[in-house]
């Protein structure tokens, strides 16, 4: 096992930045796809570019791969300036959404392709192809054609093909979206295992927030061609820096509120007729005035409607989810009229029941209402 | 589902209309097959006596043999040139923007609208003005101009459906543009290239009008030889030749259908 | 990094051919403006005489005949081709669909000569049709089909049918079947469903097919030449006659040129029609 890893692991140069993106931007016929981006990917790190379709994440990936040329800015891989280097000289591995396995070649020929282009001697090629297929547990499939394999197997071949060339960076373009749910989580675990075992710098593109949260060392949340926040999964989930990140990652309840007064640690605000004093994680709060209060469903709890500080709501719908139930509440002070809470399935309530929502004293975030965007 | 009387009426009239139309399409070929077996030199229906002698005549008539050889040579060379030029153009038209791209496309596609007799006349005048001999190369040039648009179309459709990711994957694995072209793009485009070339060869083999303007006795194609025969003789030799002609064409179509499915090739699936 | 690999290599053969096409077009334009010297193959000086000559009755008549042929051929090809394309696209069994497609296509690959010759045998005075009808006692004198417009139109319909069927079938096969199902679920019978959904949606295909039928008929030569036998004179037969019987290539060139301009004008008309239809469809 150890020899296999050393055969494929990238050379460690002791430096800690593997990919450096320095003000790289891209427009397509006048439409800005990517504002100037600054980003450093650390060596051995699994970094995820997360965002809705059209946010620029795939454009950024194609720029790193060299399939697109940046309008401005510089790109470094292993401290080599590669902005003008064509893709075939960049030494990167890439796995596409539909794997792009060459249909006219066998599995072994697919994996050997990157070695043939480098004129690796025949014996060594055979040995490295065997190792790479062993790594993804497909030794017995070397002579099959790609279309004879299942989706999961095809993905492993694509991974082996990308890894066998000992890439400086591994790029993954939504590689799991074509797999069904069960296979997907198994492949996620397997990929993450291989990646951390090889210590391979990886840039992963996805629009699936749960995938991003479960796999990444760090996540860069993108929208409209900009990086909106970059941090560890728990930083992104627990301390979203802005309205967009808070709603795109995880579920969020949003209340229309008026910020009355702020001190270093607390804020007092009105939500409808309810006055509250809260502590937030934010370093900087917006100016007093109309604001949006953001609370995760698991931070809210149900209480008696007459309880002081409770926000009045009515059960509209209860959705059974197995281990728990989602309660959708009509609430006049919520920004879209609705609030969602999770309760144990046994505590689900009939539609029409009046309830109160209790907000936590620590944890919620406050954003200026104008910041709202998708 | 129960059908009403009207439904049955529609179904049956539909069937009758369909069969009559198919009958109309096939009628001349059935008739020509019967006529080819007519023993007499003058056609009559139904034939009074039967014979295969016109088939022998068709095989022995020297102009047909020479015409066939010319036609095959012209179709093979013409389709090859059209394939190289057409595939190249389809590639750059699909991938790149360049100066005069639209104009080049218009000029190359114009033979789809320009009547064949005008193309024949134009190249005849041009070659005369340039004092070029009326060689087989002039006929080939005419055929290349006429079949090129069909090759371009066929290859262009394949390129449009081509998954660019294959090329990108190959590039990321270190393939230079030329290496990627030879090991990925060309092998995957092969069906489109073959069907384009095949289509071009069939069209070229059948081309008559434009050829009539540019051939001479030595370079005349099979269709021109057949036309000249009808003008001189009224016997059923040409009927026999027509039957001989139908067989390979039908066989080739069936073959193409088996490998590529015509519905797909013609986009009527 | 070369952003457009192979551009020069791949484009140059076609550029060469494009120059050839352009040059032969210019050759026609140039010849149409030159005087004809009887007995000589080389043309004389520049003149506009060829175009004034075209005003003569015989050329005008050929134009009218050609346009009439195009109109009747396009009309009948559509009437026959539409049911055929419809039956093919809607055929329940794949076998029947392939059979219809193969039968409709085979004539396309048989060339003008074989097809026209076959029709000569069918339509001739002692041909299949007349012999059969006379033996059945339907007629007692042969019908005049050879050397008439009727005969030429019959053969031309047969000639243009395959390409029209392919185009109509392509248009029909791209109509979403669920639209017809929706119409049926809303209570439309088969005829109403066809008239209110299928037919309107296939109109762009019909227009494209018609314009193609027009262009094919306009450029057809063997059929009017062999079945018309000099009695049905079209632009194509006249160009050949002027060129190879009187060796008046300047006049043949000007006739070709006027014919080409006419074709382009008609096709442009069809094109605007299609664009307008598509714009209606988009709303």
Tab-separated table of C-alpha atoms in Angstrom, chain A residues 84-289:
chain	number	residue	atom	x	y	z
A	84	UNK	CA	-0.066	31.706	-20.508
A	85	UNK	CA	0.699	27.973	-20.309
A	86	UNK	CA	-1.606	25.723	-22.396
A	87	UNK	CA	-3.569	23.006	-20.542
A	88	UNK	CA	-1.390	20.153	-21.762
A	89	UNK	CA	1.665	21.606	-20.037
A	90	UNK	CA	0.008	22.466	-16.714
A	91	UNK	CA	0.282	19.011	-15.100
A	92	UNK	CA	-3.164	19.058	-13.569
A	93	UNK	CA	-5.618	16.197	-13.187
A	94	UNK	CA	-9.293	16.784	-13.861
A	95	UNK	CA	-12.446	14.734	-13.338
A	96	UNK	CA	-15.510	15.978	-15.203
A	97	UNK	CA	-19.175	15.713	-14.339
A	98	UNK	CA	-19.764	13.042	-16.978
A	99	UNK	CA	-16.214	11.717	-16.603
A	100	UNK	CA	-15.383	12.169	-20.337
A	101	UNK	CA	-13.868	8.709	-20.544
A	102	UNK	CA	-12.700	8.134	-24.120
A	103	UNK	CA	-15.366	5.768	-25.475
A	104	UNK	CA	-13.094	4.264	-28.122
A	105	UNK	CA	-10.462	3.128	-25.618
A	106	UNK	CA	-10.389	0.453	-22.924
A	107	UNK	CA	-10.156	1.342	-19.259
A	108	UNK	CA	-6.419	0.653	-19.259
A	109	UNK	CA	-5.883	2.732	-22.405
A	110	UNK	CA	-7.849	5.576	-20.835
A	111	UNK	CA	-5.666	5.509	-17.742
A	112	UNK	CA	-2.492	5.154	-19.811
A	113	UNK	CA	-3.358	8.135	-22.043
A	114	UNK	CA	-1.591	10.733	-19.904
A	115	UNK	CA	1.512	8.532	-19.663
A	116	UNK	CA	1.627	7.954	-23.422
A	117	UNK	CA	1.553	11.709	-24.073
A	118	UNK	CA	4.543	12.004	-21.743
A	119	UNK	CA	6.365	9.185	-23.531
A	120	UNK	CA	6.729	7.147	-20.341
A	121	UNK	CA	8.425	3.799	-21.182
A	122	UNK	CA	6.031	0.904	-21.844
A	123	UNK	CA	6.955	-1.203	-18.822
A	124	UNK	CA	6.651	1.724	-16.449
A	125	UNK	CA	3.325	2.734	-18.021
A	126	UNK	CA	1.904	-0.747	-17.473
A	127	UNK	CA	3.094	-0.733	-13.884
A	128	UNK	CA	1.679	2.693	-13.101
A	129	UNK	CA	-1.659	1.932	-14.783
A	130	UNK	CA	-1.905	-1.227	-12.668
A	131	UNK	CA	-1.156	0.734	-9.501
A	132	UNK	CA	-3.660	3.435	-10.319
A	133	UNK	CA	-6.399	0.901	-11.067
A	134	UNK	CA	-5.555	-0.917	-7.828
A	135	UNK	CA	-5.914	2.351	-5.956
A	136	UNK	CA	-9.508	2.706	-7.176
A	137	UNK	CA	-10.145	-1.055	-6.833
A	138	UNK	CA	-10.666	-1.705	-10.543
A	139	UNK	CA	-7.727	-4.050	-11.307
A	140	UNK	CA	-10.060	-6.560	-12.925
A	141	UNK	CA	-11.666	-4.082	-15.312
A	142	UNK	CA	-8.605	-3.011	-17.290
A	143	UNK	CA	-9.827	-4.428	-20.613
A	144	UNK	CA	-13.429	-3.253	-20.401
A	145	UNK	CA	-14.851	-0.405	-22.406
A	146	UNK	CA	-16.145	2.603	-20.417
A	147	UNK	CA	-19.767	2.017	-21.478
A	148	UNK	CA	-19.634	-1.470	-19.919
A	149	UNK	CA	-19.070	0.072	-16.475
A	150	UNK	CA	-21.508	1.469	-13.939
A	151	UNK	CA	-21.536	5.171	-13.124
A	152	UNK	CA	-19.488	4.679	-9.978
A	153	UNK	CA	-16.916	2.548	-11.777
A	154	UNK	CA	-16.639	5.088	-14.583
A	155	UNK	CA	-15.944	7.745	-12.012
A	156	UNK	CA	-13.167	5.686	-10.476
A	157	UNK	CA	-11.580	5.223	-13.894
A	158	UNK	CA	-11.744	8.975	-14.425
A	159	UNK	CA	-10.087	9.461	-11.054
A	160	UNK	CA	-7.377	6.883	-11.794
A	161	UNK	CA	-6.741	8.540	-15.164
A	162	UNK	CA	-6.308	11.917	-13.484
A	163	UNK	CA	-4.129	10.591	-10.647
A	164	UNK	CA	-1.749	8.424	-12.657
A	165	UNK	CA	0.028	11.460	-14.102
A	166	UNK	CA	0.870	12.623	-10.533
A	167	UNK	CA	-0.869	15.966	-11.007
A	168	UNK	CA	0.160	19.052	-9.119
A	169	UNK	CA	-3.508	19.826	-8.505
A	170	UNK	CA	-6.636	17.707	-8.852
A	171	UNK	CA	-9.685	19.522	-10.243
A	172	UNK	CA	-13.142	18.030	-9.718
A	173	UNK	CA	-16.056	19.469	-11.716
A	174	UNK	CA	-19.271	18.327	-9.994
A	175	UNK	CA	-18.135	14.705	-10.225
A	176	UNK	CA	-20.928	13.277	-8.073
A	177	UNK	CA	-23.980	14.889	-9.635
A	178	UNK	CA	-24.577	12.006	-12.074
A	179	UNK	CA	-24.574	9.366	-9.307
A	180	UNK	CA	-27.595	8.256	-7.332
A	181	UNK	CA	-27.827	9.128	-3.646
A	182	UNK	CA	-26.405	5.987	-2.022
A	183	UNK	CA	-23.507	5.588	-4.400
A	184	UNK	CA	-22.767	9.263	-4.090
A	185	UNK	CA	-22.003	9.210	-0.378
A	186	UNK	CA	-19.901	6.048	-0.726
A	187	UNK	CA	-17.864	7.664	-3.512
A	188	UNK	CA	-17.479	10.867	-1.496
A	189	UNK	CA	-15.925	8.946	1.375
A	190	UNK	CA	-13.676	6.979	-0.958
A	191	UNK	CA	-12.488	10.030	-2.842
A	192	UNK	CA	-11.781	11.952	0.335
A	193	UNK	CA	-9.802	8.993	1.688
A	194	UNK	CA	-7.628	8.713	-1.403
A	195	UNK	CA	-7.154	12.465	-1.526
A	196	UNK	CA	-5.980	12.816	2.047
A	197	UNK	CA	-3.843	9.687	1.824
A	198	UNK	CA	-2.012	11.129	-1.179
A	199	UNK	CA	-1.993	14.617	0.319
A	200	UNK	CA	-3.278	15.865	-3.015
A	201	UNK	CA	-4.221	19.512	-3.447
A	202	UNK	CA	-7.808	19.433	-4.685
A	203	UNK	CA	-10.190	22.045	-6.024
A	204	UNK	CA	-13.760	20.795	-6.042
A	205	UNK	CA	-16.675	22.531	-7.750
A	206	UNK	CA	-20.236	21.881	-6.624
A	207	UNK	CA	-23.605	23.529	-6.164
A	208	UNK	CA	-24.577	21.004	-3.473
A	209	UNK	CA	-24.059	22.599	-0.063
A	210	UNK	CA	-24.297	19.402	1.958
A	211	UNK	CA	-21.605	17.818	-0.251
A	212	UNK	CA	-19.439	20.897	0.294
A	213	UNK	CA	-19.952	20.881	4.070
A	214	UNK	CA	-19.155	17.195	4.441
A	215	UNK	CA	-16.077	16.978	2.216
A	216	UNK	CA	-14.106	20.193	2.378
A	217	UNK	CA	-11.191	21.499	4.376
A	218	UNK	CA	-12.272	24.942	3.291
A	219	UNK	CA	-15.191	26.291	1.259
A	220	UNK	CA	-15.256	29.356	-0.959
A	221	UNK	CA	-18.892	30.400	-1.386
A	222	UNK	CA	-19.384	32.208	-4.687
A	223	UNK	CA	-22.147	34.250	-6.237
A	224	UNK	CA	-22.256	36.588	-9.208
A	225	UNK	CA	-18.595	36.070	-10.046
A	226	UNK	CA	-17.321	36.915	-6.578
A	227	UNK	CA	-16.176	34.935	-3.545
A	228	UNK	CA	-18.609	35.889	-0.811
A	229	UNK	CA	-16.942	34.048	2.059
A	230	UNK	CA	-14.099	31.623	2.463
A	231	UNK	CA	-13.610	29.447	5.527
A	232	UNK	CA	-13.938	26.043	7.107
A	233	UNK	CA	-17.335	24.326	6.804
A	234	UNK	CA	-18.244	25.218	10.386
A	235	UNK	CA	-17.259	28.847	9.886
A	236	UNK	CA	-19.458	28.978	6.807
A	237	UNK	CA	-22.413	27.300	8.472
A	238	UNK	CA	-22.261	28.832	11.943
A	239	UNK	CA	-20.918	32.255	11.133
A	240	UNK	CA	-22.074	33.250	7.664
A	241	UNK	CA	-20.668	36.675	6.919
A	242	UNK	CA	-23.531	37.927	4.816
A	243	UNK	CA	-27.107	37.421	3.829
A	244	UNK	CA	-26.270	35.405	0.699
A	245	UNK	CA	-24.078	32.859	2.467
A	246	UNK	CA	-26.563	32.487	5.315
A	247	UNK	CA	-29.400	31.504	2.987
A	248	UNK	CA	-27.409	29.533	0.406
A	249	UNK	CA	-25.741	27.235	2.936
A	250	UNK	CA	-28.201	25.449	5.208
A	251	UNK	CA	-31.785	26.397	6.046
A	252	UNK	CA	-32.481	29.844	7.404
A	253	UNK	CA	-35.368	31.665	9.025
A	254	UNK	CA	-35.390	35.361	8.302
A	255	UNK	CA	-37.283	37.956	10.336
A	256	UNK	CA	-37.902	41.554	9.430
A	257	UNK	CA	-36.689	43.568	12.406
A	258	UNK	CA	-35.719	47.059	13.475
A	259	UNK	CA	-32.336	47.490	15.134
A	260	UNK	CA	-32.745	49.965	17.969
A	261	UNK	CA	-29.396	50.050	19.645
A	262	UNK	CA	-26.087	48.204	19.490
A	263	UNK	CA	-23.256	47.776	21.937
A	264	UNK	CA	-20.072	45.747	21.641
A	265	UNK	CA	-21.678	42.457	22.540
A	266	UNK	CA	-25.412	42.848	22.226
A	267	UNK	CA	-28.069	44.340	20.069
A	268	UNK	CA	-31.587	45.233	20.986
A	269	UNK	CA	-34.230	45.086	18.358
A	270	UNK	CA	-37.957	44.986	17.665
A	271	UNK	CA	-39.520	42.129	15.767
A	272	UNK	CA	-43.096	43.156	15.194
A	273	UNK	CA	-44.267	44.026	18.693
A	274	UNK	CA	-41.685	41.867	20.445
A	275	UNK	CA	-38.584	43.525	21.869
A	276	UNK	CA	-35.454	41.367	22.171
A	277	UNK	CA	-31.871	41.694	23.261
A	278	UNK	CA	-29.423	39.392	21.500
A	279	UNK	CA	-25.730	38.532	21.407
A	280	UNK	CA	-24.366	37.777	17.919
A	281	UNK	CA	-21.074	36.397	16.652
A	282	UNK	CA	-20.665	39.291	14.276
A	283	UNK	CA	-17.773	41.670	14.739
A	284	UNK	CA	-19.594	44.473	13.065
A	285	UNK	CA	-23.328	45.126	13.169
A	286	UNK	CA	-25.285	47.242	10.716
A	287	UNK	CA	-26.449	50.744	11.596
A	288	UNK	CA	-29.703	51.008	13.575
A	289	UNK	CA	-32.764	50.850	11.313
